[in-house]
XYZ file of C-alpha atoms in Angstrom:
558
model
C 4.343 34.846 -19.439
C 0.841 34.995 -20.908
C 1.493 34.674 -24.627
C -2.080 34.362 -25.894
C -5.655 35.081 -24.779
C -8.643 33.640 -26.633
C -12.175 34.698 -25.628
C -15.415 33.590 -27.250
C -19.053 34.539 -26.586
C -18.656 36.528 -23.373
C -20.849 39.625 -23.011
C -20.118 41.850 -26.049
C -17.154 39.754 -27.159
C -17.976 37.513 -30.130
C -14.465 36.146 -30.546
C -11.088 37.744 -29.950
C -7.555 36.392 -30.053
C -4.739 38.484 -28.570
C -1.021 37.740 -28.566
C 0.782 39.512 -25.733
C 4.500 40.224 -25.522
C 7.127 40.529 -22.818
C 7.304 43.746 -20.875
C 4.460 46.192 -20.394
C 1.247 45.461 -22.329
C -1.233 48.326 -22.002
C -4.898 48.239 -23.042
C -6.718 51.521 -23.587
C -10.073 52.515 -25.038
C -13.135 54.653 -24.563
C -15.199 54.254 -21.400
C -17.656 51.405 -21.842
C -15.671 49.700 -24.601
C -15.048 46.695 -22.380
C -11.505 47.156 -20.995
C -12.301 45.545 -17.643
C -14.250 42.817 -19.434
C -11.037 41.720 -21.138
C -9.103 41.268 -17.906
C -12.235 39.872 -16.307
C -12.135 37.105 -18.905
C -8.647 36.177 -17.689
C -10.021 35.985 -14.168
C -12.835 33.710 -15.395
C -10.299 31.312 -16.899
C -8.502 31.171 -13.560
C -11.600 30.133 -11.609
C -13.661 33.313 -11.281
C -17.447 33.148 -11.068
C -18.870 32.039 -14.424
C -22.658 32.305 -14.911
C -25.144 31.842 -17.736
C -25.828 35.601 -17.751
C -22.284 36.214 -19.025
C -23.051 34.521 -22.341
C -23.201 36.686 -25.415
C -26.803 37.050 -26.577
C -27.796 34.144 -28.822
C -24.812 31.944 -27.812
C -25.183 28.653 -25.939
C -21.563 28.303 -24.787
C -18.557 30.460 -23.944
C -14.826 29.821 -23.804
C -11.737 31.498 -22.367
C -8.311 30.050 -23.113
C -4.938 31.217 -21.812
C -1.611 30.089 -23.255
C 1.410 30.607 -20.982
C 5.059 30.304 -21.955
C 6.977 28.904 -18.970
C 10.694 29.693 -19.184
C 11.418 30.012 -15.457
C 12.962 26.803 -14.053
C 11.549 27.322 -10.535
C 8.016 27.734 -11.884
C 8.363 24.711 -14.183
C 9.623 22.608 -11.261
C 6.706 23.621 -9.014
C 4.145 22.884 -11.733
C 5.740 19.489 -12.347
C 5.605 18.696 -8.624
C 1.895 19.558 -8.716
C 1.379 16.990 -11.476
C 1.002 19.479 -14.343
C 4.386 19.719 -16.092
C 4.648 22.264 -18.926
C 4.421 20.679 -22.372
C 7.036 22.039 -24.762
C 7.444 24.946 -22.358
C 3.723 25.830 -22.463
C 0.728 25.684 -20.130
C -2.745 25.937 -21.681
C -5.570 26.798 -19.283
C -9.111 26.751 -20.637
C -12.548 27.175 -19.112
C -15.774 26.491 -20.968
C -19.340 27.348 -20.000
C -21.990 25.147 -21.591
C -25.470 24.238 -20.411
C -24.978 26.063 -17.131
C -21.859 24.000 -16.275
C -18.211 24.976 -16.434
C -15.318 22.688 -17.305
C -11.723 23.682 -16.552
C -8.740 22.056 -18.236
C -4.975 22.374 -17.931
C -3.014 21.053 -20.905
C -6.143 19.185 -21.969
C -6.688 17.469 -18.597
C -9.770 18.280 -16.522
C -8.929 19.817 -13.150
C -10.773 20.973 -10.041
C -11.256 24.585 -8.977
C -8.708 24.211 -6.163
C -6.127 22.719 -8.540
C -6.747 25.502 -11.058
C -6.234 28.133 -8.388
C -3.003 26.519 -7.189
C -1.655 26.268 -10.737
C -2.609 29.818 -11.711
C -0.879 31.307 -8.655
C 2.410 30.026 -10.080
C 1.812 31.767 -13.399
C -0.083 35.011 -12.859
C -1.067 37.575 -10.243
C -4.156 39.711 -10.768
C -4.311 42.961 -8.845
C -7.739 44.486 -8.504
C -9.482 41.101 -8.217
C -9.210 40.351 -4.502
C -9.754 36.622 -4.705
C -6.526 36.211 -6.681
C -4.299 38.603 -4.743
C -1.999 36.189 -2.996
C -0.228 39.015 -1.184
C -3.353 39.542 0.920
C -2.849 36.172 2.600
C -0.909 36.193 5.868
C 1.142 33.158 4.899
C 2.077 34.835 1.610
C 3.077 38.012 3.434
C 5.452 35.944 5.579
C 6.826 34.362 2.414
C 7.326 37.836 0.898
C 9.190 39.065 3.981
C 11.442 36.003 3.922
C 12.010 36.543 0.202
C 12.929 40.176 0.781
C 15.343 39.312 3.596
C 16.616 36.022 2.215
C 20.287 37.011 2.453
C 19.972 37.519 6.194
C 17.396 34.781 6.808
C 18.347 31.899 4.521
C 20.712 30.155 6.986
C 18.319 30.593 9.906
C 15.390 29.315 7.848
C 17.330 26.145 6.991
C 18.396 25.648 10.611
C 14.803 26.110 11.756
C 13.493 23.647 9.161
C 16.064 21.040 10.234
C 15.147 21.560 13.890
C 11.459 21.264 12.997
C 12.018 17.976 11.148
C 13.886 16.563 14.157
C 11.088 17.763 16.440
C 8.416 16.053 14.317
C 10.378 12.779 14.331
C 10.804 12.943 18.103
C 7.132 13.805 18.556
C 6.033 10.821 16.466
C 8.386 8.496 18.361
C 7.172 9.678 21.748
C 3.569 9.237 20.612
C 4.309 5.519 20.349
C 4.704 5.390 24.142
C 1.199 6.492 25.036
C -0.322 3.168 26.178
C -1.009 2.363 29.821
C 0.620 -0.549 31.696
C -2.400 -2.825 31.514
C -2.648 -2.451 27.745
C 1.107 -3.024 27.354
C 1.016 -6.265 29.353
C -2.061 -7.475 27.517
C -0.469 -6.863 24.098
C 2.825 -8.409 25.244
C 1.043 -11.552 26.424
C -0.872 -11.886 23.183
C 2.248 -11.445 21.037
C 4.188 -14.041 23.046
C 1.317 -16.488 22.619
C 1.253 -15.892 18.866
C 5.016 -16.337 18.483
C 4.912 -19.582 20.516
C 2.012 -20.855 18.423
C 3.933 -20.248 15.194
C 7.223 -21.664 16.454
C 5.619 -24.804 17.887
C 4.030 -25.539 14.495
C 7.470 -25.967 12.837
C 6.090 -24.992 9.439
C 7.952 -26.011 6.286
C 7.734 -24.632 2.757
C 5.706 -26.933 0.478
C 4.348 -29.004 3.365
C 0.735 -27.935 2.869
C 0.736 -28.864 -0.831
C 2.177 -32.338 -0.139
C -0.291 -32.962 2.687
C -3.231 -31.895 0.548
C -2.157 -34.301 -2.183
C -1.929 -37.238 0.229
C -5.110 -36.184 2.022
C -7.126 -36.239 -1.203
C -5.917 -39.766 -1.937
C -6.687 -41.115 1.527
C -10.034 -39.373 1.720
C -11.084 -41.078 -1.520
C -9.388 -44.445 -0.777
C -12.557 -46.553 -1.012
C -13.444 -45.143 -4.438
C -9.856 -45.571 -5.608
C -9.672 -49.255 -4.515
C -13.043 -50.089 -6.021
C -12.203 -48.400 -9.313
C -8.758 -49.994 -9.644
C -10.147 -53.448 -8.768
C -12.629 -53.125 -11.623
C -9.907 -51.809 -13.957
C -7.754 -54.845 -13.094
C -10.718 -57.153 -13.700
C -11.821 -55.523 -16.964
C -8.316 -55.444 -18.440
C -7.385 -58.950 -17.257
C -7.267 -62.304 -18.986
C -10.026 -64.006 -17.029
C -12.991 -63.003 -19.197
C -11.663 -59.433 -19.259
C -10.598 -57.234 -22.134
C -7.172 -58.886 -22.229
C -8.800 -62.262 -22.787
C -11.031 -60.890 -25.575
C -8.126 -59.151 -27.312
C -6.065 -62.331 -27.063
C -8.787 -64.249 -28.847
C -9.033 -61.563 -31.515
C -5.279 -61.807 -32.084
C -5.556 -65.558 -32.599
C -8.368 -65.160 -35.147
C -6.661 -62.412 -37.170
C -3.445 -64.421 -37.137
C -5.011 -67.124 -39.264
C -5.699 -64.740 -42.154
C -3.221 -61.848 -41.803
C -0.783 -63.332 -44.333
C -3.288 -62.886 -47.173
C -3.569 -59.084 -47.114
C -1.410 -56.199 -45.855
C -4.462 -54.469 -44.382
C -5.170 -57.579 -42.296
C -1.539 -57.518 -41.189
C -1.945 -53.905 -40.015
C -5.037 -54.897 -38.014
C -3.083 -57.761 -36.430
C -0.245 -55.369 -35.464
C -2.716 -52.852 -33.930
C -4.352 -55.636 -31.892
C -0.916 -56.644 -30.634
C -0.305 -53.006 -29.522
C -3.665 -52.958 -27.742
C -2.795 -56.215 -26.012
C 0.488 -54.785 -24.790
C -1.214 -51.584 -23.488
C -3.913 -53.600 -21.688
C -1.216 -55.744 -20.138
C 0.644 -52.654 -18.868
C -2.568 -51.194 -17.423
C -3.498 -54.482 -15.768
C -0.091 -54.842 -14.144
C -0.032 -51.178 -13.020
C -3.457 -51.553 -11.375
C -2.331 -54.725 -9.640
C 0.872 -53.047 -8.435
C -0.985 -49.989 -7.063
C -3.478 -52.248 -5.214
C -0.662 -54.385 -3.876
C 1.272 -51.387 -2.476
C -1.749 -49.429 -1.225
C -2.323 -49.290 2.520
C -4.690 -47.126 4.575
C -4.014 -46.030 8.158
C -6.925 -44.499 10.028
C -4.555 -42.828 12.516
C -2.389 -41.403 9.744
C -5.501 -39.949 8.119
C -6.592 -38.317 11.409
C -3.103 -36.897 12.032
C -2.960 -35.512 8.502
C -6.361 -33.899 8.880
C -5.345 -32.258 12.161
C -2.078 -31.001 10.656
C -3.866 -29.388 7.728
C -6.355 -27.773 10.100
C -3.460 -26.355 12.115
C -1.715 -24.942 9.046
C -4.926 -23.358 7.763
C -5.677 -21.879 11.176
C -2.253 -20.213 11.241
C -2.788 -18.951 7.689
C -6.091 -17.330 8.628
C -4.395 -15.549 11.555
C -0.950 -14.598 10.314
C -0.654 -14.926 6.532
C -1.608 -17.006 3.512
C 1.863 -18.522 3.032
C 4.665 -19.856 5.204
C 6.866 -16.880 4.297
C 4.142 -14.411 5.330
C 3.601 -16.240 8.619
C 7.352 -16.099 9.263
C 7.360 -12.382 8.449
C 4.561 -11.860 10.980
C 6.574 -13.755 13.598
C 9.614 -11.517 13.051
C 7.484 -8.374 13.371
C 5.917 -9.745 16.544
C 9.373 -10.452 18.023
C 10.401 -6.865 17.239
C 7.255 -5.568 18.933
C 7.879 -7.832 21.938
C 11.340 -6.326 22.308
C 9.786 -2.827 22.089
C 7.184 -3.617 24.769
C 9.675 -5.397 27.008
C 11.961 -2.328 27.079
C 8.990 0.044 26.957
C 9.578 2.165 30.038
C 13.276 2.594 29.421
C 12.699 3.606 25.796
C 9.792 5.882 26.733
C 12.084 7.878 29.023
C 14.607 8.182 26.183
C 11.914 9.281 23.722
C 10.597 11.863 26.186
C 14.101 13.274 26.635
C 14.607 13.398 22.861
C 11.318 15.274 22.443
C 12.248 17.724 25.186
C 15.678 18.355 23.646
C 14.288 18.744 20.112
C 11.564 21.116 21.372
C 14.127 23.265 23.163
C 16.324 23.337 20.057
C 13.380 24.247 17.820
C 12.286 26.994 20.228
C 15.806 28.390 20.191
C 16.002 28.372 16.374
C 12.522 29.909 16.062
C 13.512 32.685 18.474
C 16.666 33.414 16.467
C 14.689 33.418 13.211
C 11.976 35.677 14.665
C 14.569 38.145 15.918
C 16.221 38.271 12.489
C 12.823 38.618 10.802
C 11.883 41.610 12.937
C 15.095 43.305 11.876
C 14.327 42.600 8.207
C 10.718 43.725 8.754
C 11.904 47.220 9.685
C 13.960 47.461 6.494
C 11.063 46.059 4.474
C 8.611 48.603 5.941
C 10.962 51.473 5.179
C 11.506 50.250 1.614
C 7.768 49.921 0.961
C 7.064 53.306 2.555
C 9.671 54.951 0.315
C 8.097 53.398 -2.756
C 4.629 54.474 -1.629
C 5.734 58.064 -1.074
C 6.612 58.186 -4.758
C 3.154 56.840 -5.563
C 1.263 59.745 -3.954
C 1.082 58.285 -0.441
C 3.005 61.130 1.132
C 2.232 60.269 4.765
C 1.716 56.529 4.582
C 2.461 54.451 7.652
C 3.652 50.866 7.255
C 4.056 48.421 10.111
C 4.441 44.667 10.347
C 2.643 43.062 13.236
C 4.145 39.874 14.664
C 2.126 37.288 16.564
C 3.046 33.796 17.671
C 1.354 30.934 15.828
C -0.517 28.294 17.797
C 2.020 25.647 16.806
C 5.501 25.268 15.400
C 5.998 25.249 11.636
C 9.007 24.463 9.495
C 9.439 28.215 8.915
C 9.199 29.103 12.595
C 6.433 30.234 14.908
C 5.832 33.701 13.450
C 2.563 34.914 12.015
C 2.825 38.360 10.471
C 0.387 40.840 9.013
C 1.257 43.943 7.016
C -0.512 46.884 8.630
C -0.980 50.136 6.729
C -2.453 53.586 6.929
C -2.653 55.645 3.732
C -4.088 58.832 5.226
C -2.854 61.056 8.063
C -4.580 60.354 11.369
C -5.930 56.996 10.243
C -4.973 53.970 12.355
C -3.036 51.222 10.651
C -5.212 48.381 9.374
C -4.479 44.987 7.841
C -3.475 45.188 4.186
C -6.398 42.931 3.263
C -8.828 45.573 4.581
C -7.587 48.509 2.486
C -10.843 49.712 0.928
C -9.877 51.320 -2.386
C -9.034 49.047 -5.286
C -6.776 51.732 -6.743
C -4.945 52.206 -3.449
C -4.535 48.493 -3.027
C -3.121 48.105 -6.531
C -0.575 50.871 -5.953
C 0.462 49.341 -2.619
C 0.953 46.036 -4.396
C 2.941 47.875 -7.067
C 5.221 49.296 -4.386
C 5.774 45.857 -2.864
C 6.295 44.250 -6.264
C 8.865 46.877 -7.127
C 11.119 46.016 -4.195
C 10.678 42.300 -4.907
C 11.144 42.566 -8.662
C 14.408 40.625 -8.684
C 13.123 37.869 -6.385
C 9.565 37.040 -7.494
C 9.184 34.330 -10.122
C 5.490 34.845 -11.011
C 5.790 35.507 -14.727
C 2.738 37.686 -15.365
C 1.215 40.508 -13.325
C -2.141 42.067 -14.184
C -2.989 45.491 -12.812
C -6.612 46.584 -12.899
C -7.660 49.984 -11.511
C -3.975 50.846 -11.019
C -4.547 54.425 -12.154
C -7.766 55.049 -10.243
C -7.782 58.541 -8.709
C -4.272 59.580 -9.768
C -2.859 62.040 -12.272
C 0.098 64.273 -12.940
C 3.371 63.494 -11.178
C 1.911 60.491 -9.350
C 0.744 59.006 -12.618
C 4.234 59.474 -14.060
C 5.800 57.726 -11.054
C 3.324 54.846 -11.370
C 4.209 54.445 -15.031
C 7.937 54.483 -14.264
C 7.585 51.840 -11.578
C 5.515 49.667 -13.872
C 8.191 50.000 -16.552
C 10.796 49.033 -13.961
C 8.906 45.878 -12.962
C 8.188 45.081 -16.620
C 11.925 44.800 -17.268
C 11.804 41.436 -15.471
C 8.110 40.517 -15.621
C 5.279 40.642 -18.086
C 2.618 43.194 -17.102
C -0.913 43.520 -18.474
C -2.567 46.788 -17.557
C -5.880 48.448 -18.398
C -5.434 52.199 -18.189
C -6.958 55.556 -19.104
C -3.758 57.520 -18.351
C -1.477 58.761 -21.112
C 1.603 58.433 -18.866
C 1.080 54.685 -18.486
C 0.037 54.155 -22.115
C 3.197 55.953 -23.287
C 5.359 53.429 -21.391
C 3.777 50.467 -23.203
C 6.037 47.974 -24.912
C 2.883 46.730 -26.632
C -0.228 48.900 -26.891
C -3.715 47.464 -27.547
C -6.880 49.402 -28.337
C -10.241 48.026 -27.272
C -13.350 49.444 -28.917
C -16.920 48.663 -29.877
C -18.059 47.998 -33.417
C -21.495 47.427 -34.931
C -22.109 44.789 -37.587
C -25.510 43.531 -38.746
C -27.129 45.634 -36.018
C -25.114 43.792 -33.372
C -22.585 45.451 -31.091
C -19.370 43.664 -30.292
C -16.084 44.409 -28.565
C -12.896 44.117 -30.612
C -9.235 44.413 -29.627
C -6.295 45.147 -31.894
C -2.597 45.951 -31.441
C -1.471 49.426 -32.485
C 1.472 50.314 -34.660
C 3.741 53.247 -33.775
C 1.655 55.884 -35.552
C -1.572 54.537 -34.059
C -0.001 54.612 -30.581
C 0.667 58.350 -30.990
C -2.897 58.908 -32.206
C -4.328 57.025 -29.199
C -2.116 58.993 -26.802
C -3.362 62.204 -28.418
C -6.981 61.034 -28.009
C -6.387 60.345 -24.298
C -4.704 63.743 -23.849
C -7.011 65.845 -25.950
C -10.394 64.170 -25.802
C -12.671 64.736 -28.774
C -10.533 67.466 -30.399
C -6.904 66.654 -31.231
C -4.925 69.804 -32.021
C -1.394 69.993 -33.361
C -0.192 70.879 -29.872
C -1.873 67.842 -28.382
C -0.402 65.621 -31.093
C 3.075 67.074 -30.516
C 2.635 66.489 -26.792
C 1.778 62.839 -27.510
C 4.890 62.428 -29.677
C 7.051 63.989 -26.967
C 5.498 61.843 -24.237
C 6.188 58.653 -26.203
C 9.778 59.751 -26.839
C 10.365 60.583 -23.166
C 8.960 57.196 -22.157
C 11.278 55.499 -24.641
C 14.268 57.445 -23.296
C 13.367 56.440 -19.723
C 13.134 52.743 -20.599
C 16.404 52.863 -22.517
C 18.130 54.163 -19.400
């Protein structure tokens, strides 16, 4: 439900903060006080047109914020699937206008207009603002019919969805067999060539790394030999470093016994001599073992070229090349048995199409039966809402393609006046009529719908007396399972309020602003008396207001 509304700097509103409650929340006030502006602000937060002209005079930004309490598991699950899970059971939707730009956020995260619309449809339904009336959409009308008749349709809907899923799988599989013979043979030949090329290479894990190591050595053999020859010469004992160190050892040996420091120098020279000897022998050993084969070098170069060629075609590693080979073999098998498998796939598609057609026919037949009951139920509700000779019909047409919920397209057709032809629900001209029709539909779906909050604007347009009483009773009935926000000028509806708000204008510092406040029990009676009696409230009018509130309370308690 909508637990809080915060509006700042819109038209005559400086800043208001309203906490709504469960049940029926009614807003009343004098004409021109800004009743529609309040509900219009909710529509702005949900993606309605927001322009610079809406700013309160002297303000440079405006804000509308809605706080929803989400306690319905189905709604919470849908919002989570959409990527906007409720936080601590709450959804906060805000929209800010600043510098001619609007920014929408859900739980602090920026979202697009389409995302905002999708999210809001799970939380609230606004009647009287056509762009948010989901029941005007054909697909929603089908959903409503299925919801109404779910006991008789649930099994058939599941069977149809299963048949549709099988049909889609078969359709995708058959689509794989769309190539002509020339293309098949060309692809088959190419794949066989690729598999042969990989298999003939006899690739081994780690082979490339070992080859590269050996290749680097052989490629730089001349530099290696020249360098090691010089190392052997420079560290040797024929005028090399070894010879010089040997002489140094002899010289230090003659004096090392006289001082410990000299002894340390002698020991270090001995270590150097040993290291030079090891280096000299290692260089000699490497040169003695080293051989260079021109043919081996060529073969190695060709092998590396082959490996790198395969890597560029099929994968950067041996395992990836092997994976490509296995996929190619699988594709070869597919292409080899192509015609045989194509015939099977075609038969599967034919069988799945026939099964889906059969299930769609069964579902459509059951829907048409439910549609008659639905039409009668709505008509009965409408008769009690001052549509004495309303005509309701549901028009069925076949969709251009199969869907998981069958092949039916439906449209609710209605006539509200005698002699008028039925027209699509979306084309009903009067906002008040449309709201009452929606009220009738909502009433028969009250136990099934999970949209937490319903807003009715212009619900009481052009009605009075007994019709107004019936409208108020139906709203009270729906409010037992849903939160309703309603702007009204009728005492019958105001009397049914579980929470009554008064909207009025006030002047401060020569500036006019709209304010909203909740009424206590005594103030509710006074407001009812004002609605009933106008400018002059007599004792009789006041007594009538008290009685009306008591009767409304008695009705709700029943």
